[in-house]
Amino acid sequence: MKIVGIAACTSGIAHTYIAKEKIVRAAQELGFEAHIETQGTIGTEDEVTPEQIREADVALIAADIKVGGKERFKGLPIVEVPTEAVIKAPKKLLLTIQGKVMKN
């Protein structure tokens, strides 16, 4: 499964980067591919590319605030969760998403 997405928290610092790291690490351990950009106080980092979006199976938004650029994911299933859900159980979340995406 190929995942693209955004991580963002209210302060744009700690939880943003922790969520991104948890998603990427869990994806690697499950044999998935994940490209997650961060949006925060210093702007957008590691912005997902149009090619990554075209190849993706799902968009994952792990955010506690409103994020910009979700329209880029039009046509993909979009899953939105708080950063806490990703931080607490990233593998479980990704497997749940896989189950739902592969059904459709």
Short mmCIF file of N, CA and C in Angstrom, two decimals, residues 60-104:
data_model
loop_
_atom_site.label_atom_id
_atom_site.label_comp_id
_atom_site.label_asym_id
_atom_site.label_seq_id
_atom_site.Cartn_x
_atom_site.Cartn_y
_atom_site.Cartn_z
N LEU A 60 -3.50 10.09 4.03
CA LEU A 60 -3.68 10.08 5.48
C LEU A 60 -3.36 11.47 6.03
N ILE A 61 -4.35 12.08 6.64
CA ILE A 61 -4.17 13.39 7.27
C ILE A 61 -4.17 13.16 8.78
N ALA A 62 -3.01 13.31 9.39
CA ALA A 62 -2.87 13.18 10.84
C ALA A 62 -2.69 14.59 11.38
N ALA A 63 -3.79 15.21 11.78
CA ALA A 63 -3.73 16.63 12.13
C ALA A 63 -4.69 16.99 13.24
N ASP A 64 -4.26 17.99 14.02
CA ASP A 64 -5.09 18.54 15.08
C ASP A 64 -5.56 19.94 14.72
N ILE A 65 -5.19 20.39 13.53
CA ILE A 65 -5.56 21.71 13.04
C ILE A 65 -6.00 21.58 11.58
N LYS A 66 -6.52 22.66 11.03
CA LYS A 66 -6.87 22.68 9.61
C LYS A 66 -5.57 22.72 8.81
N VAL A 67 -5.50 21.87 7.80
CA VAL A 67 -4.30 21.82 6.96
C VAL A 67 -4.63 22.33 5.57
N GLY A 68 -3.62 22.76 4.89
CA GLY A 68 -3.79 23.24 3.52
C GLY A 68 -3.41 22.18 2.51
N GLY A 69 -3.98 22.28 1.32
CA GLY A 69 -3.57 21.42 0.22
C GLY A 69 -4.28 20.09 0.10
N LYS A 70 -5.36 19.90 0.87
CA LYS A 70 -6.06 18.60 0.78
C LYS A 70 -6.66 18.36 -0.60
N GLU A 71 -6.94 19.43 -1.33
CA GLU A 71 -7.54 19.27 -2.66
C GLU A 71 -6.63 18.49 -3.60
N ARG A 72 -5.33 18.44 -3.33
CA ARG A 72 -4.39 17.66 -4.16
C ARG A 72 -4.72 16.18 -4.13
N PHE A 73 -5.41 15.73 -3.09
CA PHE A 73 -5.69 14.32 -2.91
C PHE A 73 -7.04 13.90 -3.50
N LYS A 74 -7.65 14.78 -4.28
CA LYS A 74 -8.93 14.47 -4.90
C LYS A 74 -8.82 13.17 -5.70
N GLY A 75 -9.79 12.29 -5.52
CA GLY A 75 -9.78 11.01 -6.21
C GLY A 75 -9.21 9.88 -5.37
N LEU A 76 -8.54 10.23 -4.27
CA LEU A 76 -8.01 9.21 -3.36
C LEU A 76 -8.92 9.10 -2.14
N PRO A 77 -9.01 7.92 -1.55
CA PRO A 77 -9.66 7.84 -0.24
C PRO A 77 -8.84 8.69 0.73
N ILE A 78 -9.51 9.50 1.53
CA ILE A 78 -8.81 10.35 2.51
C ILE A 78 -9.24 9.93 3.90
N VAL A 79 -8.26 9.63 4.74
CA VAL A 79 -8.50 9.27 6.13
C VAL A 79 -7.94 10.40 6.99
N GLU A 80 -8.80 10.95 7.85
CA GLU A 80 -8.36 12.02 8.73
C GLU A 80 -8.46 11.56 10.18
N VAL A 81 -7.34 11.69 10.90
CA VAL A 81 -7.27 11.28 12.30
C VAL A 81 -6.47 12.32 13.08
N PRO A 82 -6.67 12.40 14.39
CA PRO A 82 -5.82 13.27 15.19
C PRO A 82 -4.41 12.68 15.29
N THR A 83 -3.42 13.53 15.54
CA THR A 83 -2.05 13.03 15.64
C THR A 83 -1.92 11.98 16.73
N GLU A 84 -2.69 12.11 17.78
CA GLU A 84 -2.62 11.16 18.91
C GLU A 84 -2.92 9.73 18.45
N ALA A 85 -3.85 9.56 17.51
CA ALA A 85 -4.19 8.22 17.02
C ALA A 85 -2.99 7.57 16.32
N VAL A 86 -2.25 8.36 15.59
CA VAL A 86 -1.07 7.86 14.90
C VAL A 86 0.04 7.53 15.90
N ILE A 87 0.22 8.41 16.87
CA ILE A 87 1.30 8.24 17.83
C ILE A 87 1.08 7.01 18.70
N LYS A 88 -0.17 6.76 19.10
CA LYS A 88 -0.47 5.65 20.01
C LYS A 88 -0.44 4.29 19.33
N ALA A 89 -0.97 4.17 18.12
CA ALA A 89 -1.08 2.86 17.48
C ALA A 89 -0.91 2.97 15.96
N PRO A 90 0.28 3.30 15.50
CA PRO A 90 0.45 3.52 14.05
C PRO A 90 0.22 2.28 13.19
N LYS A 91 0.74 1.13 13.60
CA LYS A 91 0.55 -0.08 12.79
C LYS A 91 -0.92 -0.47 12.72
N LYS A 92 -1.58 -0.43 13.85
CA LYS A 92 -3.00 -0.78 13.88
C LYS A 92 -3.79 0.15 12.95
N LEU A 93 -3.49 1.43 12.99
CA LEU A 93 -4.17 2.39 12.12
C LEU A 93 -3.92 2.07 10.65
N LEU A 94 -2.67 1.83 10.29
CA LEU A 94 -2.36 1.54 8.89
C LEU A 94 -3.01 0.25 8.42
N LEU A 95 -3.05 -0.76 9.27
CA LEU A 95 -3.72 -2.02 8.87
C LEU A 95 -5.22 -1.82 8.73
N THR A 96 -5.80 -1.00 9.58
CA THR A 96 -7.24 -0.70 9.47
C THR A 96 -7.51 0.03 8.15
N ILE A 97 -6.66 1.00 7.84
CA ILE A 97 -6.81 1.75 6.59
C ILE A 97 -6.65 0.80 5.41
N GLN A 98 -5.67 -0.07 5.46
CA GLN A 98 -5.46 -1.05 4.38
C GLN A 98 -6.70 -1.88 4.15
N GLY A 99 -7.30 -2.36 5.23
CA GLY A 99 -8.50 -3.17 5.13
C GLY A 99 -9.64 -2.43 4.44
N LYS A 100 -9.79 -1.17 4.76
CA LYS A 100 -10.87 -0.37 4.17
C LYS A 100 -10.57 -0.01 2.72
N VAL A 101 -9.32 0.34 2.42
CA VAL A 101 -8.94 0.75 1.07
C VAL A 101 -9.02 -0.43 0.10
N MET A 102 -8.57 -1.60 0.55
CA MET A 102 -8.55 -2.76 -0.34
C MET A 102 -9.96 -3.30 -0.61
N LYS A 103 -10.92 -2.99 0.26
CA LYS A 103 -12.32 -3.40 0.02
C LYS A 103 -12.92 -2.63 -1.14
N ASN A 104 -12.52 -1.36 -1.29
CA ASN A 104 -13.14 -0.49 -2.30
C ASN A 104 -12.57 -0.69 -3.65
#
